[in-house]
Amino acid sequence: TLKLTRKIQLLIDLPTKEERKEDMDKLYLWRNRCYRAANLIVSHLYVQEMIEEFFYLSEGIKYKLIDEKKDEHGILNRSRINSTYRLVSDRFKGEMPTNILTNLNSIIISAFKKNREKYWSGEHSINNFRRNMAFPFNMEGVCGLTYDEEKRAFCFRFFSIPVKTYLGKNFIDKWKLMHQVVSGETKMHTSHIQLKDGKIFML
């Protein structure tokens, strides 16, 4: 499997400046909530992983970081993956698409597992996410992807926001790749939206 990453600029496909600003503000809101959610998730994962260190005041405590319904020593009321997802989905419910939170949770958990031993030995500090982070989504967030001959652009709805591509001067490889996605020849998996200098980029 060959995984490709391309940086494609998106434009909000609405007629008036006011409408475009409203949806741009929505994207900035989603990025802010994603940044806050990411730091919450990684903080809770770290505490869960290091919880044994916090039991130094008591002896004989038996615990497992699993659902209490599956084991008598379980100390969670749901699975570990679901515990962090529910944390942020409850916190930011209605403020952003849950698809973004689901993908964010999955990516952070995967990265956390890779560095678990280094966290435990003190060789690596937990990730600190910045306000300008790119936020993830998958194809569930892309609706009606087609090539519009009149606009000479690939158009789709990013959740509730109508967008079109701006491929720039060196567009041939991106144009081919997007056509392959439209035709189903190439699959687009988890991607990211990056906001930079008032522009939108799909990674």
Coordinates of N, CA and C in Angstrom, one line a residue:
T1 N 0.8 -1.2 0.0 CA 0.0 0.0 0.0 C 0.9 1.2 0.0
L2 N 0.6 2.1 -0.9 CA 1.4 3.4 -1.0 C 0.4 4.5 -0.5
K3 N 0.9 5.2 0.6 CA 0.1 6.3 1.1 C 0.6 7.6 0.6
L4 N -0.2 8.4 0.0 CA 0.2 9.7 -0.5 C -0.4 10.8 0.3
T5 N 0.3 11.9 0.4 CA -0.2 13.1 1.1 C 0.0 14.3 0.1
R6 N -1.1 15.0 -0.2 CA -1.0 16.2 -1.0 C -1.6 17.3 -0.3
K7 N -1.1 18.5 -0.6 CA -1.7 19.7 0.0 C -2.5 20.5 -1.0
I8 N -3.8 20.5 -0.8 CA -4.7 21.0 -1.8 C -5.5 22.2 -1.1
Q9 N -5.5 23.3 -1.8 CA -6.2 24.5 -1.2 C -7.7 24.4 -1.5
L10 N -8.5 24.7 -0.5 CA -9.9 24.7 -0.7 C -10.5 26.2 -0.5
L11 N -11.5 26.5 -1.3 CA -12.2 27.7 -1.2 C -13.6 27.5 -0.8
I12 N -14.1 28.3 0.1 CA -15.5 28.2 0.5 C -16.4 28.6 -0.7
D13 N -17.3 27.7 -1.1 CA -18.0 28.0 -2.4 C -19.4 28.6 -2.1
L14 N -19.4 29.8 -1.7 CA -20.6 30.6 -1.4 C -20.6 31.9 -2.0
P15 N -21.7 32.5 -2.4 CA -21.7 33.7 -3.2 C -21.3 35.0 -2.5
T16 N -21.6 35.2 -1.2 CA -21.3 36.4 -0.6 C -20.2 36.4 0.4
K17 N -19.5 37.5 0.6 CA -18.4 37.6 1.6 C -18.9 37.2 3.0
E18 N -20.1 37.7 3.3 CA -20.6 37.4 4.7 C -20.8 35.9 4.9
E19 N -21.3 35.2 3.9 CA -21.6 33.8 4.0 C -20.2 33.0 4.1
R20 N -19.3 33.5 3.3 CA -17.9 32.8 3.4 C -17.3 33.0 4.7
K21 N -17.4 34.2 5.3 CA -16.8 34.5 6.6 C -17.5 33.7 7.7
E22 N -18.8 33.5 7.6 CA -19.5 32.7 8.6 C -19.0 31.3 8.6
D23 N -18.8 30.7 7.5 CA -18.3 29.3 7.4 C -16.8 29.3 7.8
M24 N -16.0 30.3 7.4 CA -14.6 30.3 7.8 C -14.5 30.4 9.3
D25 N -15.3 31.2 10.0 CA -15.3 31.3 11.4 C -15.7 29.9 12.0
K26 N -16.6 29.2 11.4 CA -16.9 27.9 11.9 C -15.7 26.9 11.8
L27 N -14.9 27.0 10.8 CA -13.7 26.2 10.7 C -12.7 26.5 11.8
Y28 N -12.6 27.8 12.1 CA -11.7 28.2 13.1 C -12.2 27.8 14.5
L29 N -13.5 27.8 14.7 CA -14.1 27.3 15.9 C -13.8 25.8 16.1
W30 N -13.9 25.0 15.0 CA -13.7 23.6 15.0 C -12.2 23.3 15.3
R31 N -11.3 24.1 14.8 CA -9.9 24.0 15.1 C -9.6 24.2 16.5
N32 N -10.2 25.3 17.1 CA -10.0 25.6 18.5 C -10.5 24.5 19.4
R33 N -11.7 23.9 19.1 CA -12.2 22.8 19.9 C -11.3 21.6 19.8
C34 N -10.8 21.4 18.6 CA -10.0 20.2 18.3 C -8.7 20.3 19.1
Y35 N -8.1 21.5 19.1 CA -6.9 21.7 19.9 C -7.1 21.5 21.4
R36 N -8.2 22.0 21.9 CA -8.5 21.7 23.3 C -8.8 20.3 23.6
A37 N -9.5 19.6 22.7 CA -9.9 18.2 22.9 C -8.6 17.3 22.8
A38 N -7.7 17.7 21.9 CA -6.4 16.9 21.8 C -5.6 16.9 23.1
N39 N -5.5 18.1 23.7 CA -4.7 18.2 24.9 C -5.5 17.4 26.1
L40 N -6.8 17.5 26.1 CA -7.5 16.7 27.1 C -7.3 15.2 26.9
I41 N -7.4 14.8 25.7 CA -7.3 13.3 25.4 C -5.9 12.8 25.9
V42 N -4.9 13.5 25.5 CA -3.5 13.0 25.8 C -3.2 13.1 27.3
S43 N -3.8 14.1 27.9 CA -3.6 14.2 29.4 C -4.3 13.1 30.1
H44 N -5.5 12.7 29.7 CA -6.2 11.6 30.4 C -5.5 10.3 30.1
L45 N -5.0 10.1 28.8 CA -4.3 8.9 28.5 C -3.1 8.7 29.4
Y46 N -2.4 9.8 29.6 CA -1.2 9.8 30.5 C -1.5 9.4 31.9
V47 N -2.6 10.0 32.4 CA -3.0 9.7 33.8 C -3.4 8.3 33.9
Q48 N -4.2 7.8 32.9 CA -4.6 6.4 33.0 C -3.4 5.5 33.0
E49 N -2.4 5.8 32.1 CA -1.2 4.9 32.0 C -0.4 5.0 33.3
M50 N -0.3 6.1 33.9 CA 0.6 6.3 35.1 C -0.2 6.1 36.4
I51 N -1.4 5.6 36.3 CA -2.2 5.6 37.5 C -1.6 4.7 38.6
E52 N -0.8 3.7 38.3 CA -0.2 2.9 39.3 C 0.7 3.8 40.2
E53 N 1.4 4.8 39.6 CA 2.2 5.7 40.4 C 1.5 6.5 41.4
F54 N 0.2 6.6 41.2 CA -0.6 7.4 42.1 C -1.3 6.6 43.2
F55 N -1.0 5.3 43.2 CA -1.5 4.5 44.3 C -0.5 4.2 45.4
Y56 N 0.5 5.1 45.5 CA 1.6 4.9 46.5 C 1.1 5.1 47.9
L57 N 0.0 5.7 48.2 CA -0.5 5.8 49.5 C -1.3 4.6 50.1
S58 N -1.6 3.7 49.2 CA -2.4 2.5 49.6 C -1.7 1.3 49.1
E59 N -1.9 0.2 49.9 CA -1.3 -1.1 49.5 C -2.4 -2.1 49.2
G60 N -2.1 -3.0 48.4 CA -3.1 -4.1 48.1 C -4.2 -3.8 47.2
I61 N -4.1 -2.6 46.6 CA -5.2 -2.2 45.6 C -5.0 -3.0 44.3
K62 N -6.0 -3.6 43.9 CA -6.0 -4.3 42.6 C -6.9 -3.5 41.6
Y63 N -6.3 -3.3 40.5 CA -7.1 -2.6 39.5 C -6.6 -3.0 38.1
K64 N -7.5 -2.7 37.1 CA -7.2 -2.9 35.7 C -7.9 -1.8 34.9
L65 N -7.1 -1.3 34.0 CA -7.7 -0.2 33.2 C -8.6 -0.7 32.1
I66 N -9.7 -1.4 32.5 CA -10.7 -1.9 31.6 C -12.0 -1.6 32.2
D67 N -13.0 -1.9 31.4 CA -14.4 -1.7 31.8 C -14.7 -2.5 33.0
E68 N -15.3 -1.9 34.0 CA -15.7 -2.6 35.3 C -16.7 -3.8 35.0
K69 N -17.4 -3.7 33.9 CA -18.4 -4.7 33.6 C -17.7 -6.0 33.1
K70 N -16.5 -5.8 32.6 CA -15.8 -7.0 32.1 C -14.8 -7.6 33.0
D71 N -14.5 -6.9 34.1 CA -13.6 -7.5 35.1 C -13.9 -6.9 36.4
E72 N -13.8 -7.7 37.5 CA -14.2 -7.2 38.8 C -13.2 -6.1 39.3
H73 N -11.9 -6.1 38.8 CA -10.9 -5.1 39.2 C -10.9 -4.0 38.2
G74 N -11.8 -3.9 37.2 CA -11.8 -2.8 36.3 C -12.2 -1.5 37.0
I75 N -11.5 -0.4 36.6 CA -11.9 0.8 37.3 C -12.5 1.9 36.3
L76 N -12.7 1.4 35.1 CA -13.4 2.3 34.1 C -14.8 1.9 34.0
N77 N -15.7 2.9 33.7 CA -17.1 2.5 33.4 C -17.4 2.4 31.9
R78 N -16.3 2.3 31.1 CA -16.4 2.1 29.7 C -15.0 1.7 29.2
S79 N -14.9 1.3 27.9 CA -13.6 1.0 27.4 C -12.6 2.2 27.4
R80 N -11.3 1.9 27.4 CA -10.3 3.0 27.4 C -10.5 3.9 26.2
I81 N -10.7 3.3 25.0 CA -10.9 4.2 23.8 C -12.1 5.0 24.0
N82 N -13.2 4.4 24.4 CA -14.5 5.2 24.6 C -14.4 6.2 25.7
S83 N -13.6 5.9 26.7 CA -13.5 6.9 27.8 C -13.0 8.2 27.4
T84 N -12.0 8.3 26.6 CA -11.5 9.6 26.1 C -12.4 10.2 25.1
Y85 N -13.0 9.3 24.2 CA -13.9 9.9 23.2 C -15.1 10.5 23.9
R86 N -15.7 9.8 24.9 CA -16.9 10.4 25.6 C -16.5 11.7 26.3
L87 N -15.3 11.7 26.9 CA -14.9 12.9 27.6 C -15.0 14.1 26.7
V88 N -14.4 14.1 25.5 CA -14.4 15.2 24.6 C -15.7 15.4 23.8
S89 N -16.4 14.3 23.5 CA -17.7 14.5 22.9 C -18.8 15.1 23.8
D90 N -18.7 14.8 25.1 CA -19.6 15.4 26.0 C -19.2 16.9 26.2
R91 N -17.9 17.1 26.2 CA -17.5 18.5 26.5 C -17.8 19.4 25.3
F92 N -17.7 18.9 24.1 CA -17.9 19.8 22.9 C -19.0 19.4 22.0
K93 N -20.0 18.7 22.6 CA -21.2 18.3 21.9 C -21.9 19.5 21.3
G94 N -22.2 19.3 20.0 CA -22.9 20.4 19.3 C -22.1 21.5 18.8
E95 N -20.8 21.5 19.1 CA -19.9 22.6 18.7 C -19.1 22.2 17.5
M96 N -19.0 20.9 17.2 CA -18.2 20.5 16.0 C -18.6 19.1 15.6
P97 N -18.3 18.6 14.4 CA -18.7 17.3 14.0 C -18.0 16.2 14.8
T98 N -18.8 15.2 15.2 CA -18.2 14.1 16.0 C -17.2 13.3 15.2
N99 N -17.4 13.3 13.9 CA -16.4 12.6 13.1 C -15.0 13.1 13.3
I100 N -14.8 14.4 13.5 CA -13.5 15.0 13.7 C -13.0 14.5 15.1
L101 N -13.8 14.5 16.1 CA -13.4 14.0 17.4 C -13.1 12.5 17.4
T102 N -13.8 11.7 16.7 CA -13.6 10.3 16.6 C -12.2 10.0 16.0
N103 N -11.9 10.7 14.9 CA -10.6 10.5 14.2 C -9.5 11.1 15.1
L104 N -9.7 12.2 15.7 CA -8.7 12.8 16.6 C -8.3 11.8 17.7
N105 N -9.4 11.2 18.4 CA -9.2 10.3 19.5 C -8.4 9.1 19.0
S106 N -8.7 8.5 17.9 CA -8.1 7.4 17.3 C -6.6 7.6 17.0
I107 N -6.3 8.8 16.4 CA -4.9 9.1 16.1 C -4.1 9.3 17.3
I108 N -4.6 10.0 18.3 CA -3.8 10.3 19.5 C -3.6 9.0 20.3
I109 N -4.6 8.1 20.4 CA -4.4 6.9 21.1 C -3.3 6.0 20.4
S110 N -3.3 6.0 19.1 CA -2.3 5.2 18.3 C -0.9 5.7 18.5
A111 N -0.8 7.1 18.5 CA 0.5 7.7 18.7 C 1.0 7.5 20.2
F112 N 0.0 7.5 21.1 CA 0.4 7.4 22.5 C 0.9 6.0 22.8
K113 N 0.3 5.0 22.2 CA 0.7 3.6 22.3 C 2.1 3.4 21.9
K114 N 2.5 4.1 20.8 CA 3.9 3.9 20.2 C 4.9 4.4 21.2
N115 N 4.6 5.5 21.9 CA 5.5 6.1 22.8 C 5.4 5.7 24.3
R116 N 4.5 4.7 24.5 CA 4.2 4.3 25.9 C 5.4 4.0 26.8
E117 N 6.4 3.2 26.3 CA 7.6 2.9 27.0 C 8.4 4.1 27.3
K118 N 8.5 5.0 26.4 CA 9.3 6.2 26.6 C 8.7 7.1 27.6
Y119 N 7.3 7.2 27.6 CA 6.6 8.0 28.7 C 6.9 7.4 30.0
W120 N 6.8 6.0 30.1 CA 7.0 5.3 31.4 C 8.4 5.5 32.0
S121 N 9.4 5.6 31.1 CA 10.8 5.7 31.5 C 11.3 7.1 31.7
G122 N 10.4 8.1 31.3 CA 10.7 9.5 31.4 C 11.6 10.0 30.3
E123 N 11.7 9.2 29.2 CA 12.5 9.7 28.1 C 11.8 10.5 27.1
H124 N 10.5 10.6 27.2 CA 9.7 11.4 26.3 C 8.5 12.0 27.0
S125 N 8.3 13.3 26.8 CA 7.2 14.0 27.4 C 6.0 13.8 26.5
I126 N 4.8 14.0 27.1 CA 3.6 13.8 26.3 C 3.4 15.0 25.3
N127 N 2.8 14.7 24.2 CA 2.6 15.7 23.2 C 1.8 16.9 23.7
N128 N 2.2 18.1 23.2 CA 1.5 19.3 23.6 C 1.0 19.9 22.3
F129 N -0.3 19.9 22.1 CA -0.9 20.3 20.8 C -1.1 21.9 20.8
R130 N -0.8 22.4 19.7 CA -0.9 23.9 19.5 C -2.2 24.4 18.9
R131 N -2.5 25.6 19.1 CA -3.7 26.2 18.6 C -3.9 26.1 17.1
N132 N -2.8 26.1 16.4 CA -2.8 26.2 14.9 C -2.7 24.8 14.3
M133 N -3.0 23.7 15.1 CA -2.9 22.3 14.6 C -3.9 22.1 13.5
A134 N -3.5 21.2 12.6 CA -4.5 20.7 11.6 C -5.4 19.7 12.2
F135 N -6.7 19.6 11.8 CA -7.6 18.7 12.5 C -8.0 17.6 11.5
P136 N -8.2 16.4 12.0 CA -8.5 15.2 11.1 C -9.9 15.0 10.8
F137 N -10.2 14.3 9.7 CA -11.5 13.8 9.3 C -11.3 12.7 8.3
N138 N -12.4 11.9 8.1 CA -12.3 10.9 7.1 C -13.4 11.1 6.0
M139 N -13.6 10.2 5.1 CA -14.5 10.4 4.0 C -16.0 10.6 4.4
E140 N -16.3 10.3 5.7 CA -17.6 10.6 6.2 C -17.9 12.1 6.1
G141 N -16.8 12.9 6.2 CA -17.0 14.4 6.2 C -17.0 15.0 4.8
V142 N -16.8 14.1 3.8 CA -16.8 14.6 2.4 C -18.0 14.1 1.7
C143 N -18.9 15.0 1.2 CA -20.2 14.6 0.6 C -20.3 15.2 -0.8
G144 N -20.6 14.3 -1.7 CA -20.9 14.8 -3.1 C -19.7 15.2 -3.9
L145 N -18.6 14.6 -3.7 CA -17.3 14.9 -4.4 C -17.5 14.7 -5.9
T146 N -17.4 15.7 -6.7 CA -17.5 15.6 -8.1 C -16.6 16.7 -8.8
Y147 N -16.4 16.5 -10.0 CA -15.6 17.6 -10.8 C -16.7 18.4 -11.5
D148 N -16.7 19.7 -11.3 CA -17.6 20.6 -11.9 C -17.0 21.3 -13.1
E149 N -17.4 20.9 -14.3 CA -16.8 21.5 -15.5 C -16.9 23.0 -15.6
E150 N -18.1 23.5 -15.1 CA -18.3 25.0 -15.2 C -17.4 25.7 -14.3
K151 N -17.2 25.2 -13.1 CA -16.3 25.9 -12.1 C -14.8 25.5 -12.3
R152 N -14.6 24.4 -13.1 CA -13.3 23.8 -13.3 C -12.6 23.5 -12.0
A153 N -13.4 22.9 -11.1 CA -12.9 22.6 -9.8 C -13.6 21.3 -9.3
F154 N -12.9 20.7 -8.4 CA -13.6 19.6 -7.6 C -14.4 20.2 -6.5
C155 N -15.6 19.8 -6.4 CA -16.5 20.4 -5.4 C -17.1 19.4 -4.5
F156 N -17.3 19.7 -3.2 CA -17.9 18.8 -2.3 C -18.4 19.6 -1.0
R157 N -19.1 19.0 -0.2 CA -19.5 19.6 1.1 C -18.6 19.0 2.2
F158 N -17.8 19.9 2.8 CA -17.1 19.4 4.0 C -18.0 19.6 5.2
F159 N -18.6 18.5 5.6 CA -19.7 18.5 6.6 C -20.8 19.4 6.1
S160 N -21.0 20.6 6.7 CA -22.0 21.5 6.3 C -21.5 22.6 5.4
I161 N -20.2 22.6 5.0 CA -19.6 23.7 4.3 C -19.3 23.4 2.9
P162 N -19.9 24.1 1.9 CA -19.6 23.8 0.5 C -18.3 24.4 0.1
V163 N -17.4 23.6 -0.5 CA -16.1 24.0 -0.8 C -15.7 23.5 -2.3
K164 N -14.7 24.2 -2.8 CA -14.2 23.8 -4.1 C -12.7 23.9 -4.1
T165 N -12.0 23.1 -4.9 CA -10.6 23.1 -4.9 C -10.0 24.2 -5.7
Y166 N -8.8 24.7 -5.3 CA -8.0 25.6 -6.1 C -6.6 24.9 -6.2
L167 N -6.3 24.4 -7.4 CA -5.1 23.5 -7.5 C -3.9 24.3 -7.9
G168 N -4.0 25.6 -8.2 CA -2.8 26.4 -8.5 C -2.2 26.1 -9.9
K169 N -1.0 26.6 -10.1 CA -0.3 26.4 -11.3 C 0.2 25.0 -11.6
N170 N 0.9 24.4 -10.6 CA 1.4 23.0 -10.7 C 0.3 22.1 -10.3
F171 N -0.7 21.9 -11.1 CA -1.9 21.2 -10.7 C -2.0 19.8 -11.2
I172 N -1.2 19.4 -12.1 CA -1.5 18.1 -12.9 C -1.5 16.9 -12.0
D173 N -0.5 16.8 -11.0 CA -0.5 15.6 -10.2 C -1.7 15.6 -9.2
K174 N -2.1 16.8 -8.7 CA -3.2 16.9 -7.8 C -4.5 16.6 -8.6
W175 N -4.6 17.1 -9.8 CA -5.8 16.9 -10.6 C -6.0 15.5 -10.9
K176 N -5.0 14.8 -11.2 CA -5.0 13.3 -11.5 C -5.5 12.6 -10.2
L177 N -4.8 12.9 -9.1 CA -5.1 12.3 -7.9 C -6.6 12.5 -7.5
M178 N -7.1 13.7 -7.6 CA -8.5 14.0 -7.2 C -9.5 13.2 -8.2
H179 N -9.1 13.1 -9.4 CA -10.0 12.3 -10.4 C -10.0 10.8 -10.0
Q180 N -8.8 10.3 -9.5 CA -8.8 8.9 -9.0 C -9.6 8.7 -7.8
V181 N -9.7 9.7 -6.9 CA -10.5 9.7 -5.7 C -12.0 9.7 -6.1
V182 N -12.4 10.5 -7.1 CA -13.7 10.6 -7.5 C -14.2 9.3 -8.2
S183 N -13.3 8.7 -9.0 CA -13.6 7.5 -9.7 C -13.6 6.2 -8.8
G184 N -13.0 6.4 -7.6 CA -12.9 5.3 -6.7 C -11.6 4.5 -6.9
E185 N -10.8 4.9 -7.8 CA -9.5 4.2 -8.1 C -8.5 4.3 -6.9
T186 N -8.6 5.5 -6.3 CA -7.7 5.8 -5.1 C -8.6 6.1 -3.9
K187 N -8.4 5.6 -2.8 CA -9.2 5.8 -1.6 C -8.5 6.9 -0.7
M188 N -9.4 7.8 -0.3 CA -8.9 8.8 0.6 C -9.3 8.4 2.0
H189 N -8.3 8.2 2.9 CA -8.6 7.8 4.2 C -8.6 9.0 5.2
T190 N -8.0 8.9 6.3 CA -8.0 10.1 7.2 C -7.1 11.2 6.6
S191 N -7.7 12.4 6.5 CA -7.0 13.6 6.0 C -7.1 14.7 7.1
H192 N -6.5 15.8 6.8 CA -6.5 16.9 7.8 C -6.9 18.2 7.1
I193 N -7.5 19.1 7.8 CA -7.7 20.5 7.4 C -6.7 21.4 8.1
Q194 N -6.0 22.2 7.4 CA -5.1 23.1 8.0 C -5.5 24.5 7.6
L195 N -5.6 25.4 8.6 CA -6.0 26.8 8.4 C -4.7 27.7 8.5
K196 N -4.3 28.4 7.5 CA -3.1 29.2 7.6 C -3.2 30.5 6.8
D197 N -3.0 31.6 7.5 CA -3.1 32.9 6.8 C -4.4 33.2 6.1
G198 N -5.5 32.7 6.7 CA -6.8 32.9 6.2 C -7.1 32.0 5.0
K199 N -6.3 31.0 4.8 CA -6.5 30.0 3.7 C -6.8 28.6 4.3
I200 N -7.5 27.8 3.5 CA -7.8 26.5 3.9 C -7.1 25.5 3.0
F201 N -6.4 24.5 3.7 CA -5.7 23.5 3.0 C -6.1 22.1 3.4
M202 N -6.4 21.2 2.5 CA -6.7 19.8 2.8 C -5.4 19.0 2.6
L203 N -5.0 18.4 3.7 CA -3.8 17.6 3.6 C -4.2 16.1 3.4

